[in-house]
Amino acid sequence: MRTVRLTGTDVLIKTGSPHLEVPLNHRRSTVIAISALLAATFAPVVTSTSAFAAPLPAFAAAEPNQVTDLTVTQADGFATVAWTPVPGVTDYQIERTAVDASNAPTGTPTVVGVWRPNRQVNNEEPTFADAGFNPGSRFQWRVRARIGTAEQPYSSPVFDTTKAPWGDPAVAGQNLRTQWETTQAAQYTSDVNEYAYTAEVDRLSERVRVVEIGRTVQNRPINMFVIGYPTPPATPAAVAATSPLAVNCNVHGNEPGDREACLIMARQLAFSNDARTLGLLKNTTVLIVPTINGDGRAANTRGNVTGQDLNRDYSLIRQPETAAYVRMLRDYRPVAGYDGHEYGNSQAGDLPMLPPRHQNVAQQIFDESLDMIENHMYVEGAKDGWWACPYGCANGSGVGLSEETILRNTLGLKNTVNSLLELRSSGGATRPDEGNTANNRRRKTFSALWTFNQFMDYHHNQLSDIKTARGEAIEFQAGNNGRIVFRGSRIVPLHPAPHPGEAGPREDLPTPDMILDNAPCAYKLTEAQYNGARTDGPNDVGATVAERIAAHGWKVVKVADGYVVPLAQPERGLIPLLLDEQGEEEWVSGERVYPTLTGRHNGPLTISGFACLSGATVNGPVNLRPGATLVATNTTISGPVNAANAAGVFFGDSVVRGPLQVANTNGPVTVIGTNVSGPVNLVNNTNGAAPYFAGNSVSGPLNCAGNSTAPTNLEVRNVVNGPRAGQCATL
Amino acid sequence: MRTRLLAVVVVAALALAGCTSDSSTTTAVSGPLCDELPKGDEPGNPTALASEPVDQALQWITVLTTFEGALRASELVPELEGKKAITVLAPSDDAFMAKFSQDNLDELMIKDKDTLRTLLRAHIVDRSLSLADLRDADSVTTLDGTTVKVGEADKMARIGDEATTVCADYRIANGRVHVINHVLGNLPTTAGQGDSGH
Ligand SMILES: [Zn+2]
């Protein structure tokens, strides 16, 4: 009588409990307190269908301060325990007891959880995600309140069987299991087992393509699951067009909990046929990199095999692992990301999270990332019983800062909405039964699985907002001529009590020496700086700056005496951190190139060599001589712009009152956030990399033809008041 | 590019050495930490490890991930497996966390393997000693040449000045493994220094 089985899906029964919300996300079974069941059994049944719907007399009156309305809802690897709050109590203890099929105890009753008010944003509906048990086991749960340390009566018990590991053992693909699963978490999945499992998921699912994005120092493959429905798009650019999301699962080799969740999630995405999964995969592509640090994982070290902490290398990309990830970002352009870790602070929440805080990250990206954490993860965590909190929320003032070398910040500087995810390493005071290693490992992994699933839901539900934030950020960066901050964070405001209830992460504002108010327009590198041999990689060999710039995907103009990297491009926040001598961890001290025109110019303007117009006004036509470079930000040109055989053309947040003609450029072309009154022609540009044409407004036709690579809009639509033709037909 | 595998292994063929348990003889381990480790019929239970070589056995003792990784990194395994009998006094992950900073551990495991080898030799004895043997003895000499005082500590064995066994009497193919709660040897404590977070 507990559940009714229909078409293989558990159907909830109504109990009248205010906590029995029908979950939108996961298939679950729900059970109700035994007292209610007994009451239902003994209640006078009028008709067979109304037995559960009618208000029922309590089987036994609740004792004072006794917890009532206990419900337990099963999900993958955890059970959400919920109850009606008792007024005036200090906290609650959640007790779990192993039972057999007839509900006779087979183990010792154990307090497995302590609920405290700072767990969740709403205290009116307390929930606790109980986890750590071996999935598929059967238990009894009870909850009691405490006033101070005085224990109040336990609730009536609830009995239920937890969900077995995901996947029907009789269905190919679904029946795959990782080493971590088959050993009941006694062993983490080895490298060899991961490759075999990955290959089987790839082989058995049309939805999955496994791509090797690079190799570690020790030549281990770095694989990425590319998952879409019915099949993933065929090329990185086609994937990018679906605004994918990316999960990076294991950068610190001795923090393996998230990686196990990623491997299970890949199987679910590959073989689950529920409506939610198919709905997610029809609309986007999921990118999962289970093991970016394969050498460190195999050796159980934090760093890679050279001892480098890879999460201090995502901007610098001295190591092949980080370089592979950054090239992947360039080619697949995920709009949102999560980066998985474990955290040794035993007082923190279950799931510390943090947005990209570096002050050069566009406000829109910071805001949207914080929205994901506070308005989605905190809210959903309160429903399902997981305690998300800001990283650094409990005695963690030294962590969560502004290093752009950390993926969280690197991604933000690449205009990707994202968050750090930490799994609290130890059970701590709120999960007292985690001395048992397997319990501890399972809680961490299944909390990561919950988070990554919630991340996919957020992406699915908020994609429009994410894309808007990203588009505005790209336009902001390409047109920005404001100050540069080398190190320093935005403040993460303290969330109202009760949650998180403790201090947030430290302010970490920039010091004066980390600010450059008079920002240059570009950096110029010498031949030696750009192509010179480097010694900062493994075995004292590093990729050249030219190769690293290419990995990040920045546009560079070759000039007579060097290489110019204009800031009028989407990663304007990141470029100076690596090319300016004031940077905390720069590659080289590039020469700051300042604007050549910031005021008004009346009459025609002919450009030879390098011109940078910043906040300028030109009343007349602009002509580029062959070999010339124009960088224009926040500039208005009243007249046509004609560039033929130029070395480079950059427009950001500008206005062109007249036609814009860019032809035969032997270098980069990027036009972003710019308003053109007249036709736009981009033809026969032969730099190799795709011209950017993104977030512009064109009053007139847009024509692109003969460019060696078709222009891209970086998934930021242009408004074109006229026909779009040729290579720009879909921009 | 399609995935290219370093090694092709069928998932189903995954060796589960720790799962095979011989019901005719069971290995009894003892100590307060044993309850936190695989037991009964669980993969990695003590009986299942009794005929495993040291490197394989350590992979199943779930509180020894640091020690296990360090032993592999030290490249001492062939030497240990070649010995007729050994006793491994293996500090738990908590013990390592209380002793070394993350950076220090990476330094030892990646760059300073000579020091790592000396550290690990300070945890291994050249003959097989049960918990009872350790309780009865006055001292043992570890492979680094150090003489370490041992003796009784409640129902456990004291090892040196600080350590006691916390789950003792794992049998392995050529000896015993005892989980202990402090790192031995004479390296300085660096825990808590330079933890830079994520
Ligand atoms: Zn980490």
mmCIF file of C-alpha atoms in Angstrom, chain A residues 312-515:
data_model
loop_
_atom_site.group_PDB
_atom_site.id
_atom_site.type_symbol
_atom_site.label_atom_id
_atom_site.label_comp_id
_atom_site.label_asym_id
_atom_site.label_seq_id
_atom_site.Cartn_x
_atom_site.Cartn_y
_atom_site.Cartn_z
ATOM 1 C CA ARG A 312 46.732 27.908 -9.837
ATOM 2 C CA ASP A 313 47.456 27.554 -13.518
ATOM 3 C CA TYR A 314 44.283 28.079 -15.570
ATOM 4 C CA SER A 315 45.307 31.568 -16.698
ATOM 5 C CA LEU A 316 49.006 30.776 -17.023
ATOM 6 C CA ILE A 317 48.515 27.370 -18.705
ATOM 7 C CA ARG A 318 52.076 26.285 -18.078
ATOM 8 C CA GLN A 319 50.932 22.682 -17.783
ATOM 9 C CA PRO A 320 49.441 20.493 -20.534
ATOM 10 C CA GLU A 321 46.373 19.685 -18.404
ATOM 11 C CA THR A 322 45.255 23.266 -17.930
ATOM 12 C CA ALA A 323 46.174 24.147 -21.504
ATOM 13 C CA ALA A 324 43.905 21.339 -22.677
ATOM 14 C CA TYR A 325 41.030 22.670 -20.586
ATOM 15 C CA VAL A 326 41.497 26.219 -21.833
ATOM 16 C CA ARG A 327 41.607 25.102 -25.468
ATOM 17 C CA MET A 328 38.406 23.182 -24.801
ATOM 18 C CA LEU A 329 36.794 26.365 -23.438
ATOM 19 C CA ARG A 330 37.902 28.250 -26.532
ATOM 20 C CA ASP A 331 36.438 25.686 -28.907
ATOM 21 C CA TYR A 332 33.263 24.546 -27.087
ATOM 22 C CA ARG A 333 32.413 27.873 -25.407
ATOM 23 C CA PRO A 334 30.393 26.613 -22.412
ATOM 24 C CA VAL A 335 28.159 29.344 -21.030
ATOM 25 C CA ALA A 336 28.172 27.918 -17.515
ATOM 26 C CA GLY A 337 30.467 25.771 -15.389
ATOM 27 C CA TYR A 338 31.100 24.040 -12.079
ATOM 28 C CA ASP A 339 34.481 23.072 -10.669
ATOM 29 C CA GLY A 340 34.539 20.241 -8.128
ATOM 30 C CA HIS A 341 36.690 20.017 -4.996
ATOM 31 C CA GLU A 342 36.722 18.722 -1.439
ATOM 32 C CA TYR A 343 37.274 20.966 1.557
ATOM 33 C CA GLY A 344 38.988 20.145 4.831
ATOM 34 C CA ASN A 345 37.057 22.573 7.039
ATOM 35 C CA SER A 346 34.833 20.451 9.249
ATOM 36 C CA GLN A 347 32.603 23.372 10.279
ATOM 37 C CA ALA A 348 31.567 24.418 6.781
ATOM 38 C CA GLY A 349 28.307 23.488 5.104
ATOM 39 C CA ASP A 350 27.888 20.318 3.096
ATOM 40 C CA LEU A 351 28.466 22.197 -0.126
ATOM 41 C CA PRO A 352 30.496 25.414 -0.042
ATOM 42 C CA MET A 353 30.169 27.354 -3.283
ATOM 43 C CA LEU A 354 31.540 30.619 -4.616
ATOM 44 C CA PRO A 355 31.107 32.758 -7.737
ATOM 45 C CA PRO A 356 33.939 34.292 -9.787
ATOM 46 C CA ARG A 357 34.884 37.325 -7.702
ATOM 47 C CA HIS A 358 37.825 38.894 -9.503
ATOM 48 C CA GLN A 359 36.905 42.522 -10.098
ATOM 49 C CA ASN A 360 37.743 42.314 -13.799
ATOM 50 C CA VAL A 361 34.940 39.787 -14.199
ATOM 51 C CA ALA A 362 31.934 41.521 -15.737
ATOM 52 C CA GLN A 363 29.278 42.448 -13.198
ATOM 53 C CA GLN A 364 26.683 40.478 -15.157
ATOM 54 C CA ILE A 365 28.681 37.261 -14.838
ATOM 55 C CA PHE A 366 29.224 37.788 -11.117
ATOM 56 C CA ASP A 367 25.550 38.558 -10.590
ATOM 57 C CA GLU A 368 24.284 35.599 -12.572
ATOM 58 C CA SER A 369 26.726 33.236 -10.857
ATOM 59 C CA LEU A 370 25.630 34.482 -7.459
ATOM 60 C CA ASP A 371 22.014 34.087 -8.565
ATOM 61 C CA MET A 372 22.728 30.463 -9.425
ATOM 62 C CA ILE A 373 24.181 29.853 -5.970
ATOM 63 C CA GLU A 374 21.798 31.859 -3.792
ATOM 64 C CA ASN A 375 18.536 31.747 -5.680
ATOM 65 C CA HIS A 376 18.834 28.224 -6.962
ATOM 66 C CA MET A 377 21.259 26.129 -4.905
ATOM 67 C CA TYR A 378 20.253 27.565 -1.526
ATOM 68 C CA VAL A 379 16.569 27.285 -2.386
ATOM 69 C CA GLU A 380 16.722 23.785 -3.820
ATOM 70 C CA GLY A 381 19.107 22.739 -1.063
ATOM 71 C CA ALA A 382 16.475 23.757 1.470
ATOM 72 C CA LYS A 383 13.932 21.555 -0.315
ATOM 73 C CA ASP A 384 16.144 18.508 -0.623
ATOM 74 C CA GLY A 385 18.072 18.865 2.634
ATOM 75 C CA TRP A 386 21.554 19.782 1.372
ATOM 76 C CA TRP A 387 23.404 22.607 3.064
ATOM 77 C CA ALA A 388 24.972 24.816 0.439
ATOM 78 C CA CYS A 389 26.858 27.822 1.825
ATOM 79 C CA PRO A 390 29.419 30.358 0.658
ATOM 80 C CA TYR A 391 32.948 29.003 0.513
ATOM 81 C CA GLY A 392 34.771 30.425 3.491
ATOM 82 C CA CYS A 393 31.585 30.683 5.546
ATOM 83 C CA ALA A 394 33.148 29.199 8.686
ATOM 84 C CA ASN A 395 36.669 30.252 9.636
ATOM 85 C CA GLY A 396 37.773 30.195 6.040
ATOM 86 C CA SER A 397 38.846 33.785 5.602
ATOM 87 C CA GLY A 398 41.979 32.889 3.693
ATOM 88 C CA VAL A 399 40.233 31.060 0.893
ATOM 89 C CA GLY A 400 38.046 31.988 -2.042
ATOM 90 C CA LEU A 401 40.026 34.997 -3.194
ATOM 91 C CA SER A 402 40.754 36.657 -6.506
ATOM 92 C CA GLU A 403 43.566 34.678 -8.103
ATOM 93 C CA GLU A 404 42.806 34.596 -11.802
ATOM 94 C CA THR A 405 44.826 31.380 -11.912
ATOM 95 C CA ILE A 406 41.881 29.600 -10.229
ATOM 96 C CA LEU A 407 39.369 28.130 -12.682
ATOM 97 C CA ARG A 408 36.444 29.850 -10.952
ATOM 98 C CA ASN A 409 37.967 33.235 -11.782
ATOM 99 C CA THR A 410 39.437 32.214 -15.132
ATOM 100 C CA LEU A 411 35.986 31.108 -16.253
ATOM 101 C CA GLY A 412 34.451 34.367 -15.041
ATOM 102 C CA LEU A 413 37.067 36.313 -16.991
ATOM 103 C CA LYS A 414 36.020 34.238 -19.998
ATOM 104 C CA ASN A 415 32.427 35.361 -19.466
ATOM 105 C CA THR A 416 31.234 31.999 -18.195
ATOM 106 C CA VAL A 417 28.691 31.859 -15.362
ATOM 107 C CA ASN A 418 30.161 29.462 -12.836
ATOM 108 C CA SER A 419 30.787 28.349 -9.317
ATOM 109 C CA LEU A 420 33.288 26.533 -7.225
ATOM 110 C CA LEU A 421 31.919 23.419 -5.528
ATOM 111 C CA GLU A 422 33.479 22.029 -2.372
ATOM 112 C CA LEU A 423 32.445 18.849 -0.602
ATOM 113 C CA ARG A 424 33.121 19.129 3.111
ATOM 114 C CA SER A 425 35.723 16.433 3.707
ATOM 115 C CA SER A 426 34.638 15.220 7.109
ATOM 116 C CA GLY A 427 31.191 14.607 8.514
ATOM 117 C CA GLY A 428 31.634 17.299 11.111
ATOM 118 C CA ALA A 429 29.204 17.979 13.914
ATOM 119 C CA THR A 430 26.123 17.747 11.684
ATOM 120 C CA ARG A 431 26.896 14.276 10.281
ATOM 121 C CA PRO A 432 28.191 12.322 13.266
ATOM 122 C CA ASP A 433 28.145 8.880 11.613
ATOM 123 C CA GLU A 434 30.876 9.483 9.063
ATOM 124 C CA GLY A 435 33.757 7.895 10.884
ATOM 125 C CA ASN A 436 33.018 4.981 8.601
ATOM 126 C CA THR A 437 34.976 5.798 5.492
ATOM 127 C CA ALA A 438 32.455 4.444 3.031
ATOM 128 C CA ASN A 439 29.652 6.492 4.606
ATOM 129 C CA ASN A 440 31.760 9.598 4.323
ATOM 130 C CA ARG A 441 32.734 8.949 0.714
ATOM 131 C CA ARG A 442 29.165 8.213 -0.349
ATOM 132 C CA ARG A 443 27.772 11.359 1.276
ATOM 133 C CA LYS A 444 30.329 13.487 -0.541
ATOM 134 C CA THR A 445 29.834 11.898 -3.925
ATOM 135 C CA PHE A 446 26.042 11.913 -3.807
ATOM 136 C CA SER A 447 26.012 15.534 -2.641
ATOM 137 C CA ALA A 448 28.122 16.356 -5.687
ATOM 138 C CA LEU A 449 25.735 14.384 -7.894
ATOM 139 C CA TRP A 450 22.844 16.406 -6.461
ATOM 140 C CA THR A 451 24.684 19.668 -7.138
ATOM 141 C CA PHE A 452 25.604 18.826 -10.715
ATOM 142 C CA ASN A 453 22.032 17.776 -11.431
ATOM 143 C CA GLN A 454 20.798 21.030 -9.946
ATOM 144 C CA PHE A 455 23.342 22.845 -12.086
ATOM 145 C CA MET A 456 21.872 21.255 -15.196
ATOM 146 C CA ASP A 457 18.384 22.241 -14.064
ATOM 147 C CA TYR A 458 19.471 25.813 -13.447
ATOM 148 C CA HIS A 459 21.075 25.981 -16.867
ATOM 149 C CA HIS A 460 17.928 24.519 -18.418
ATOM 150 C CA ASN A 461 15.548 26.883 -16.647
ATOM 151 C CA GLN A 462 17.648 30.040 -16.769
ATOM 152 C CA LEU A 463 19.399 29.685 -20.114
ATOM 153 C CA SER A 464 17.911 32.880 -21.405
ATOM 154 C CA ASP A 465 19.227 34.824 -18.400
ATOM 155 C CA ILE A 466 22.615 33.132 -18.636
ATOM 156 C CA LYS A 467 22.931 33.981 -22.311
ATOM 157 C CA THR A 468 21.858 37.548 -21.681
ATOM 158 C CA ALA A 469 24.468 37.907 -18.939
ATOM 159 C CA ARG A 470 27.131 36.383 -21.128
ATOM 160 C CA GLY A 471 26.228 38.534 -24.118
ATOM 161 C CA GLU A 472 26.225 41.717 -22.079
ATOM 162 C CA ALA A 473 29.511 40.704 -20.481
ATOM 163 C CA ILE A 474 31.151 40.101 -23.851
ATOM 164 C CA GLU A 475 29.924 43.472 -25.102
ATOM 165 C CA PHE A 476 31.055 45.146 -21.886
ATOM 166 C CA GLN A 477 34.537 43.656 -22.049
ATOM 167 C CA ALA A 478 35.102 44.386 -25.726
ATOM 168 C CA GLY A 479 34.108 48.019 -25.268
ATOM 169 C CA ASN A 480 35.492 48.677 -21.804
ATOM 170 C CA ASN A 481 38.176 51.306 -21.360
ATOM 171 C CA GLY A 482 37.848 51.573 -17.608
ATOM 172 C CA ARG A 483 40.350 50.649 -14.953
ATOM 173 C CA ILE A 484 42.135 47.339 -14.750
ATOM 174 C CA VAL A 485 42.300 45.396 -11.488
ATOM 175 C CA PHE A 486 45.114 42.861 -11.314
ATOM 176 C CA ARG A 487 44.035 41.237 -8.061
ATOM 177 C CA GLY A 488 41.073 41.962 -5.863
ATOM 178 C CA SER A 489 37.583 40.621 -5.338
ATOM 179 C CA ARG A 490 34.025 41.748 -5.436
ATOM 180 C CA ILE A 491 32.300 41.486 -2.093
ATOM 181 C CA VAL A 492 29.968 38.539 -1.678
ATOM 182 C CA PRO A 493 27.249 40.041 0.515
ATOM 183 C CA LEU A 494 26.297 38.143 3.616
ATOM 184 C CA HIS A 495 23.117 36.225 2.961
ATOM 185 C CA PRO A 496 20.406 37.036 5.508
ATOM 186 C CA ALA A 497 20.141 34.842 8.578
ATOM 187 C CA PRO A 498 19.471 32.089 9.298
ATOM 188 C CA HIS A 499 21.504 31.120 6.288
ATOM 189 C CA PRO A 500 24.462 31.049 6.204
ATOM 190 C CA GLY A 501 24.339 32.464 9.714
ATOM 191 C CA GLU A 502 28.093 33.026 9.805
ATOM 192 C CA ALA A 503 30.514 35.449 8.220
ATOM 193 C CA GLY A 504 30.828 35.273 4.453
ATOM 194 C CA PRO A 505 34.119 35.121 2.610
ATOM 195 C CA ARG A 506 36.587 37.887 3.326
ATOM 196 C CA GLU A 507 36.310 41.164 1.394
ATOM 197 C CA ASP A 508 39.621 40.875 -0.457
ATOM 198 C CA LEU A 509 39.351 44.304 -2.090
ATOM 199 C CA PRO A 510 42.169 45.330 -4.424
ATOM 200 C CA THR A 511 45.105 47.191 -2.926
ATOM 201 C CA PRO A 512 46.199 50.380 -4.787
ATOM 202 C CA ASP A 513 49.178 48.641 -6.376
ATOM 203 C CA MET A 514 46.766 46.134 -7.928
ATOM 204 C CA ILE A 515 44.799 48.816 -9.786
#
